[in-house]
Amino acid sequence: MVTAVSKVSLTGIKPTGEPHLGNFIGAIKPALELAGGAESIYFIADYHALTSVRDPELLGRWTRSVAATWLAAGLDPERTIFYRQSDVPEIFELHWVLSCFSAKGLMNRAHAYKAARDRNREAGVEELDAGINMGLFNYPVLMAVDILIMEADLVPVGKDQLQHVEYAADIAGAFNAVYGDSFKLKVPKAVVPTEDTGRTLPGTDGRKMSKSYNNTIPLFAPEAQLRKTVRRIPTDSTPVEAPKDPDSSAVFQLLSHFADHKKLAEVRTRLEAGGMGWGELKNTLQVVLSEQLSPMRERYDALMQPGSELEELLALGAAKARRRAQPVLEQVRKAIGIG
Ligand code: TRP
């Protein structure tokens, strides 16, 4: 009998900062909307963050903060497997094994590694590998293991991570070429959103919202801080009465991601007609943001309390993840002749 087996999709989230509005609209919301179809696996890639985060307090806090954010945003830990990478020791054993099947030349060509060398070259540093640690170099191998150990079929990623998923397929192929008769790693496929447009938010300086531009609006900032941040978004000096072009305003663009159609149409009409000032528009944005975010923020704050159920949920997720990972590692060990 042939049964339809549903595809397993897997995504890792690197905890390198407090989640902001751009992460929510660009990554979290679409991922959770998609979670319906395939069986899904989400994890916090805390060991990946170690290549850049060197403050133990921050690494711990961001890891919990990212986990609490996904749960507050509606991730259902019953239906999905949700865990912290560092809670699954099998990953790190397989990492060594698969590093022995990862071509060094392939890693030499990895975008992030090449970009780090380019920065040295541009800065006139003679040793192009200066300041680059092996964690950065091995990053794609660890990511391949994340994917392969869970036998994921699909990996939804942004364009910047596509190469890494291709590497994972490559590494699986290299392993399978040697041991395929006794055990085959599942070869994954990347799923890249066809258009990111419409999912990019402007930051408080009008450029794309990004941690590296320091222009983010934190997703769960306290009300007073949210108000201050919204106030800081630059606007031109068009007087209140003058007609305005909503589409050239970062405040309006932000509003368009959170307000319902009716509200948005009303605001657009008033801006175009003149009579609505930027100050009022900012107030409107702030009110809409608090309406949308405060129920989630409550859940987030509760999860971030010491002794909340967050640790319990992550421990349950880790147990499920290990149950998936162990047989894969076992079969790999057997295939290579260890143990
Ligand atoms: N490298 C990814 C990022 O920077 C995070 C990540 C780690 C990941 N392991 C993964 C994504 C496995 C997908 C699958 O965003």
CSV table of C-alpha atoms and ligand atoms in Angstrom, one decimal:
chain,number,residue,atom,x,y,z
A,1,MET,CA,0.0,0.0,0.0
A,2,VAL,CA,1.3,3.4,-0.8
A,3,THR,CA,0.8,6.1,1.8
A,4,ALA,CA,1.3,9.8,1.3
A,5,VAL,CA,4.2,10.8,3.6
A,6,SER,CA,4.2,14.4,4.4
A,7,LYS,CA,7.3,16.4,4.0
A,8,VAL,CA,9.4,17.6,6.9
A,9,SER,CA,10.5,21.2,6.9
A,10,LEU,CA,13.2,22.5,9.1
A,11,THR,CA,14.4,26.0,10.0
A,12,GLY,CA,17.2,27.3,12.3
A,13,ILE,CA,17.1,30.7,13.9
A,14,LYS,CA,20.4,32.3,15.0
A,15,PRO,CA,20.0,34.2,18.3
A,16,THR,CA,22.2,37.3,17.6
A,17,GLY,CA,19.9,39.9,19.1
A,18,GLU,CA,16.5,40.8,20.5
A,19,PRO,CA,13.9,40.1,17.8
A,20,HIS,CA,12.6,43.2,16.1
A,21,LEU,CA,9.6,44.2,13.9
A,22,GLY,CA,11.5,43.3,10.8
A,23,ASN,CA,12.2,39.8,12.0
A,24,PHE,CA,8.5,39.4,12.8
A,25,ILE,CA,7.1,40.5,9.5
A,26,GLY,CA,10.0,39.1,7.3
A,27,ALA,CA,10.5,35.7,9.0
A,28,ILE,CA,8.4,34.8,12.0
A,29,LYS,CA,5.0,35.5,10.6
A,30,PRO,CA,5.4,33.9,7.2
A,31,ALA,CA,7.1,30.9,8.7
A,32,LEU,CA,4.2,30.3,11.2
A,33,GLU,CA,1.6,30.8,8.4
A,34,LEU,CA,3.4,28.2,6.4
A,35,ALA,CA,3.7,25.7,9.2
A,36,GLY,CA,0.3,24.3,8.3
A,37,GLY,CA,1.3,22.0,5.5
A,38,ALA,CA,4.5,20.2,6.2
A,39,GLU,CA,5.6,18.7,9.6
A,40,SER,CA,7.8,21.3,10.9
A,41,ILE,CA,10.9,21.6,13.0
A,42,TYR,CA,12.3,24.8,14.4
A,43,PHE,CA,15.3,25.3,16.5
A,44,ILE,CA,17.5,28.0,18.0
A,45,ALA,CA,21.0,27.7,16.6
A,46,ASP,CA,22.8,28.9,19.7
A,47,TYR,CA,26.1,27.3,18.9
A,48,HIS,CA,26.0,29.0,15.5
A,49,ALA,CA,25.7,32.3,17.3
A,50,LEU,CA,29.0,31.5,19.2
A,51,THR,CA,30.9,32.4,16.1
A,52,SER,CA,30.1,36.0,16.8
A,53,VAL,CA,28.4,36.5,20.2
A,54,ARG,CA,31.1,36.4,22.9
A,55,ASP,CA,29.1,37.7,25.9
A,56,PRO,CA,27.8,34.7,27.9
A,57,GLU,CA,25.0,36.8,29.4
A,58,LEU,CA,23.8,37.9,26.0
A,59,LEU,CA,24.1,34.5,24.3
A,60,GLY,CA,21.8,33.1,27.0
A,61,ARG,CA,19.4,35.9,27.0
A,62,TRP,CA,19.1,36.2,23.2
A,63,THR,CA,18.6,32.4,23.0
A,64,ARG,CA,15.7,32.6,25.5
A,65,SER,CA,14.4,35.8,23.9
A,66,VAL,CA,14.2,34.3,20.4
A,67,ALA,CA,12.5,31.1,21.8
A,68,ALA,CA,10.0,33.1,23.8
A,69,THR,CA,9.3,35.3,20.7
A,70,TRP,CA,8.4,32.3,18.5
A,71,LEU,CA,6.2,30.8,21.2
A,72,ALA,CA,4.5,34.2,21.8
A,73,ALA,CA,4.0,34.6,18.1
A,74,GLY,CA,2.0,31.4,18.0
A,75,LEU,CA,4.4,28.5,17.4
A,76,ASP,CA,2.7,25.4,18.7
A,77,PRO,CA,5.2,23.2,20.5
A,78,GLU,CA,2.7,20.3,20.4
A,79,ARG,CA,2.6,20.3,16.6
A,80,THR,CA,6.2,21.3,15.8
A,81,ILE,CA,9.5,20.1,17.2
A,82,PHE,CA,11.0,23.2,18.9
A,83,TYR,CA,14.4,23.0,20.6
A,84,ARG,CA,17.7,24.6,21.3
A,85,GLN,CA,20.5,23.2,19.2
A,86,SER,CA,22.9,22.9,22.1
A,87,ASP,CA,20.5,20.5,23.9
A,88,VAL,CA,21.0,17.9,21.2
A,89,PRO,CA,24.5,16.5,21.7
A,90,GLU,CA,24.1,14.1,18.7
A,91,ILE,CA,24.5,17.1,16.4
A,92,PHE,CA,28.0,17.7,17.6
A,93,GLU,CA,29.2,14.2,17.2
A,94,LEU,CA,27.8,14.0,13.7
A,95,HIS,CA,29.5,17.4,13.0
A,96,TRP,CA,32.9,15.7,13.3
A,97,VAL,CA,31.9,12.8,11.2
A,98,LEU,CA,30.5,15.0,8.4
A,99,SER,CA,33.4,17.4,8.5
A,100,CYS,CA,35.4,14.4,7.2
A,101,PHE,CA,33.1,14.4,4.2
A,102,SER,CA,33.1,18.1,3.6
A,103,ALA,CA,35.5,19.3,0.9
A,104,LYS,CA,37.7,22.1,2.2
A,105,GLY,CA,37.6,23.8,-1.2
A,106,LEU,CA,33.8,24.0,-0.9
A,107,MET,CA,34.2,25.8,2.4
A,108,ASN,CA,36.8,28.1,0.9
A,109,ARG,CA,34.1,29.3,-1.5
A,110,ALA,CA,31.4,29.9,1.2
A,111,HIS,CA,30.0,33.4,1.0
A,112,ALA,CA,30.4,34.4,4.6
A,113,TYR,CA,34.0,33.2,4.7
A,114,LYS,CA,34.8,34.9,1.5
A,115,ALA,CA,33.2,38.1,2.6
A,116,ALA,CA,35.3,38.0,5.8
A,117,ARG,CA,38.5,37.7,3.7
A,118,ASP,CA,37.3,40.5,1.4
A,119,ARG,CA,36.9,42.8,4.4
A,120,ASN,CA,40.5,42.1,5.3
A,121,ARG,CA,41.7,42.6,1.8
A,122,GLU,CA,39.8,46.0,1.6
A,123,ALA,CA,41.3,47.0,4.9
A,124,GLY,CA,44.8,46.3,3.6
A,125,VAL,CA,45.4,43.4,6.1
A,126,GLU,CA,48.0,41.1,4.6
A,127,GLU,CA,46.9,37.9,6.2
A,128,LEU,CA,43.4,37.4,4.7
A,129,ASP,CA,42.4,34.9,7.3
A,130,ALA,CA,43.2,37.3,10.2
A,131,GLY,CA,40.4,37.4,12.8
A,132,ILE,CA,38.6,34.5,11.2
A,133,ASN,CA,37.9,31.6,13.5
A,134,MET,CA,37.4,27.9,12.5
A,135,GLY,CA,33.8,28.3,13.7
A,136,LEU,CA,33.1,30.7,10.9
A,137,PHE,CA,34.9,28.4,8.5
A,138,ASN,CA,33.0,25.3,9.7
A,139,TYR,CA,29.7,27.1,10.0
A,140,PRO,CA,28.2,25.4,6.8
A,141,VAL,CA,29.2,22.0,8.1
A,142,LEU,CA,27.4,22.5,11.4
A,143,MET,CA,24.4,23.8,9.5
A,144,ALA,CA,24.4,20.8,7.2
A,145,VAL,CA,24.3,18.5,10.3
A,146,ASP,CA,21.4,20.5,11.7
A,147,ILE,CA,19.5,19.6,8.5
A,148,LEU,CA,20.7,16.1,7.9
A,149,ILE,CA,20.4,14.7,11.4
A,150,MET,CA,16.7,15.6,11.4
A,151,GLU,CA,16.2,14.1,7.9
A,152,ALA,CA,14.5,17.2,6.7
A,153,ASP,CA,13.1,17.3,3.2
A,154,LEU,CA,12.7,21.1,2.9
A,155,VAL,CA,14.6,24.0,4.4
A,156,PRO,CA,12.9,27.4,4.0
A,157,VAL,CA,15.6,30.0,4.0
A,158,GLY,CA,16.4,33.5,2.8
A,159,LYS,CA,18.5,33.9,-0.3
A,160,ASP,CA,21.6,34.4,1.8
A,161,GLN,CA,21.4,30.9,3.2
A,162,LEU,CA,20.7,29.1,0.0
A,163,GLN,CA,24.3,28.2,-0.6
A,164,HIS,CA,24.4,26.5,2.9
A,165,VAL,CA,21.5,24.3,2.0
A,166,GLU,CA,23.2,23.3,-1.3
A,167,TYR,CA,26.3,22.5,0.7
A,168,ALA,CA,24.2,20.2,3.0
A,169,ALA,CA,22.9,18.4,-0.1
A,170,ASP,CA,26.5,18.1,-1.3
A,171,ILE,CA,27.8,16.7,2.0
A,172,ALA,CA,25.0,14.2,2.2
A,173,GLY,CA,25.9,13.1,-1.3
A,174,ALA,CA,29.6,12.7,-0.4
A,175,PHE,CA,28.6,10.5,2.6
A,176,ASN,CA,26.1,8.5,0.6
A,177,ALA,CA,28.6,7.9,-2.2
A,178,VAL,CA,30.8,5.9,0.3
A,179,TYR,CA,28.2,4.3,2.6
A,180,GLY,CA,25.0,4.5,0.6
A,181,ASP,CA,24.7,0.7,0.5
A,182,SER,CA,24.3,0.6,4.3
A,183,PHE,CA,22.8,3.9,5.1
A,184,LYS,CA,21.7,7.0,3.1
A,185,LEU,CA,21.4,10.5,4.5
A,186,LYS,CA,18.3,12.3,3.2
A,187,VAL,CA,19.2,15.0,0.6
A,188,PRO,CA,17.4,18.2,1.5
A,189,LYS,CA,16.0,20.9,-0.8
A,190,ALA,CA,16.0,24.7,0.0
A,191,VAL,CA,12.8,26.6,-0.3
A,192,VAL,CA,13.5,30.3,-1.0
A,193,PRO,CA,10.6,32.8,-1.0
A,194,THR,CA,10.0,33.9,-4.6
A,195,GLU,CA,9.7,37.5,-3.6
A,196,ASP,CA,10.8,39.2,-0.4
A,197,THR,CA,9.2,42.4,-1.5
A,198,GLY,CA,6.4,43.5,0.7
A,199,ARG,CA,8.1,41.8,3.6
A,200,THR,CA,10.8,44.3,4.1
A,201,LEU,CA,10.2,46.9,6.7
A,202,PRO,CA,11.9,50.3,6.9
A,203,GLY,CA,13.8,51.0,10.0
A,204,THR,CA,13.8,54.2,12.1
A,205,ASP,CA,16.2,55.8,9.6
A,206,GLY,CA,14.2,54.9,6.5
A,207,ARG,CA,16.7,52.2,5.4
A,208,LYS,CA,15.8,48.5,5.6
A,209,MET,CA,15.3,47.5,9.2
A,210,SER,CA,18.3,45.6,10.2
A,211,LYS,CA,20.4,45.0,13.3
A,212,SER,CA,23.5,46.0,11.5
A,213,TYR,CA,22.1,49.4,10.7
A,214,ASN,CA,21.1,49.9,14.3
A,215,ASN,CA,17.7,51.1,13.2
A,216,THR,CA,15.4,48.4,14.5
A,217,ILE,CA,12.2,48.7,16.5
A,218,PRO,CA,12.2,46.0,19.1
A,219,LEU,CA,9.2,43.6,18.9
A,220,PHE,CA,8.4,43.5,22.6
A,221,ALA,CA,9.8,46.8,23.9
A,222,PRO,CA,7.9,48.3,26.8
A,223,GLU,CA,5.2,50.8,25.7
A,224,ALA,CA,7.2,53.9,26.6
A,225,GLN,CA,10.2,52.8,24.6
A,226,LEU,CA,8.0,51.8,21.6
A,227,ARG,CA,6.6,55.4,21.7
A,228,LYS,CA,10.0,56.9,21.8
A,229,THR,CA,11.3,54.8,19.0
A,230,VAL,CA,8.4,55.6,16.7
A,231,ARG,CA,8.9,59.4,17.5
A,232,ARG,CA,12.5,59.1,16.3
A,233,ILE,CA,11.5,58.0,12.7
A,234,PRO,CA,12.5,61.0,10.5
A,235,THR,CA,9.8,62.8,8.5
A,236,ASP,CA,10.1,65.8,6.3
A,237,SER,CA,8.8,69.2,7.2
A,238,THR,CA,5.6,69.2,5.2
A,239,PRO,CA,3.0,71.2,7.2
A,240,VAL,CA,0.0,69.5,8.7
A,241,GLU,CA,-2.4,70.9,6.1
A,242,ALA,CA,-0.3,70.0,3.0
A,243,PRO,CA,-1.1,66.9,0.9
A,244,LYS,CA,1.4,64.1,1.5
A,245,ASP,CA,2.6,61.0,-0.4
A,246,PRO,CA,1.9,58.1,2.0
A,247,ASP,CA,4.1,55.7,0.0
A,248,SER,CA,7.2,57.7,0.5
A,249,SER,CA,6.7,57.7,4.3
A,250,ALA,CA,8.5,55.1,6.4
A,251,VAL,CA,5.9,55.5,9.1
A,252,PHE,CA,3.1,54.7,6.6
A,253,GLN,CA,4.9,51.7,5.3
A,254,LEU,CA,5.3,50.4,8.8
A,255,LEU,CA,1.6,51.0,9.4
A,256,SER,CA,0.7,49.1,6.3
A,257,HIS,CA,2.1,45.9,7.8
A,258,PHE,CA,0.0,46.1,11.0
A,259,ALA,CA,-3.2,48.1,10.3
A,260,ASP,CA,-6.3,46.5,8.7
A,261,HIS,CA,-7.4,47.5,5.2
A,262,LYS,CA,-10.1,49.9,6.4
A,263,LYS,CA,-7.8,51.8,8.8
A,264,LEU,CA,-5.1,52.0,6.2
A,265,ALA,CA,-7.4,53.3,3.4
A,266,GLU,CA,-8.7,55.9,5.8
A,267,VAL,CA,-5.2,57.1,6.8
A,268,ARG,CA,-4.1,57.1,3.1
A,269,THR,CA,-7.1,59.3,2.1
A,270,ARG,CA,-6.4,61.8,4.9
A,271,LEU,CA,-2.7,62.1,4.1
A,272,GLU,CA,-3.3,62.6,0.4
A,273,ALA,CA,-6.0,65.2,1.1
A,274,GLY,CA,-3.9,67.1,3.5
A,275,GLY,CA,-4.9,67.6,7.1
A,276,MET,CA,-3.1,64.8,8.7
A,277,GLY,CA,0.3,65.6,10.1
A,278,TRP,CA,3.3,63.3,10.6
A,279,GLY,CA,2.9,63.5,14.3
A,280,GLU,CA,-0.7,62.2,14.2
A,281,LEU,CA,0.4,59.5,11.8
A,282,LYS,CA,3.1,58.4,14.3
A,283,ASN,CA,0.5,58.3,17.0
A,284,THR,CA,-1.7,56.1,14.9
A,285,LEU,CA,1.2,53.8,14.2
A,286,GLN,CA,2.0,53.6,17.9
A,287,VAL,CA,-1.6,52.7,18.8
A,288,VAL,CA,-1.9,50.1,16.1
A,289,LEU,CA,1.4,48.5,17.1
A,290,SER,CA,0.5,48.3,20.7
A,291,GLU,CA,-2.9,46.8,19.9
A,292,GLN,CA,-1.3,44.1,17.7
A,293,LEU,CA,1.7,43.4,19.9
A,294,SER,CA,0.5,43.7,23.5
A,295,PRO,CA,-1.2,40.3,23.7
A,296,MET,CA,1.9,38.7,22.4
A,297,ARG,CA,4.1,40.8,24.6
A,298,GLU,CA,2.2,39.6,27.7
A,299,ARG,CA,2.9,36.0,26.7
A,300,TYR,CA,6.5,36.9,25.9
A,301,ASP,CA,7.1,38.7,29.2
A,302,ALA,CA,5.6,35.7,31.1
A,303,LEU,CA,7.9,33.3,29.3
A,304,MET,CA,10.9,35.4,30.0
A,305,GLN,CA,10.4,35.3,33.7
A,306,PRO,CA,12.8,33.0,35.5
A,307,GLY,CA,11.1,29.7,36.3
A,308,SER,CA,8.6,30.1,33.5
A,309,GLU,CA,7.5,27.1,31.4
A,310,LEU,CA,10.0,28.1,28.7
A,311,GLU,CA,12.7,25.7,29.9
A,312,GLU,CA,10.2,22.9,30.2
A,313,LEU,CA,8.9,23.5,26.7
A,314,LEU,CA,12.5,23.5,25.3
A,315,ALA,CA,13.3,20.4,27.3
A,316,LEU,CA,10.3,18.6,25.8
A,317,GLY,CA,11.4,19.8,22.3
A,318,ALA,CA,14.9,18.6,22.9
A,319,ALA,CA,13.7,15.2,23.9
A,320,LYS,CA,11.6,14.9,20.7
A,321,ALA,CA,14.6,16.2,18.6
A,322,ARG,CA,17.0,13.6,20.2
A,323,ARG,CA,14.5,10.8,19.5
A,324,ARG,CA,14.8,11.8,15.8
A,325,ALA,CA,18.5,12.4,15.8
A,326,GLN,CA,19.7,9.3,17.7
A,327,PRO,CA,18.7,6.6,15.1
A,328,VAL,CA,20.3,8.7,12.3
A,329,LEU,CA,23.6,9.0,14.3
A,330,GLU,CA,23.4,5.3,15.2
A,331,GLN,CA,23.1,4.3,11.6
A,332,VAL,CA,25.9,6.6,10.6
A,333,ARG,CA,28.2,5.2,13.3
A,334,LYS,CA,27.4,1.7,12.2
A,335,ALA,CA,28.0,2.5,8.5
A,336,ILE,CA,31.4,4.0,9.2
A,337,GLY,CA,32.5,1.3,11.6
A,338,ILE,CA,32.4,3.0,14.9
A,339,GLY,CA,31.0,1.3,18.0
B,1,TRP,N1,22.5,30.0,9.3
B,1,TRP,C1,21.2,30.3,9.5
B,1,TRP,C2,21.1,31.8,9.7
B,1,TRP,O1,22.0,32.5,9.8
B,1,TRP,C3,20.7,29.7,10.8
B,1,TRP,C4,20.7,28.2,10.8
B,1,TRP,C5,21.5,27.4,11.5
B,1,TRP,C6,19.9,27.4,9.9
B,1,TRP,N2,21.3,26.1,11.1
B,1,TRP,C7,20.3,26.0,10.2
B,1,TRP,C8,18.8,27.6,9.0
B,1,TRP,C9,19.6,25.0,9.5
B,1,TRP,C10,18.2,26.6,8.4
B,1,TRP,C11,18.6,25.2,8.6
B,1,TRP,O2,20.0,32.3,9.6
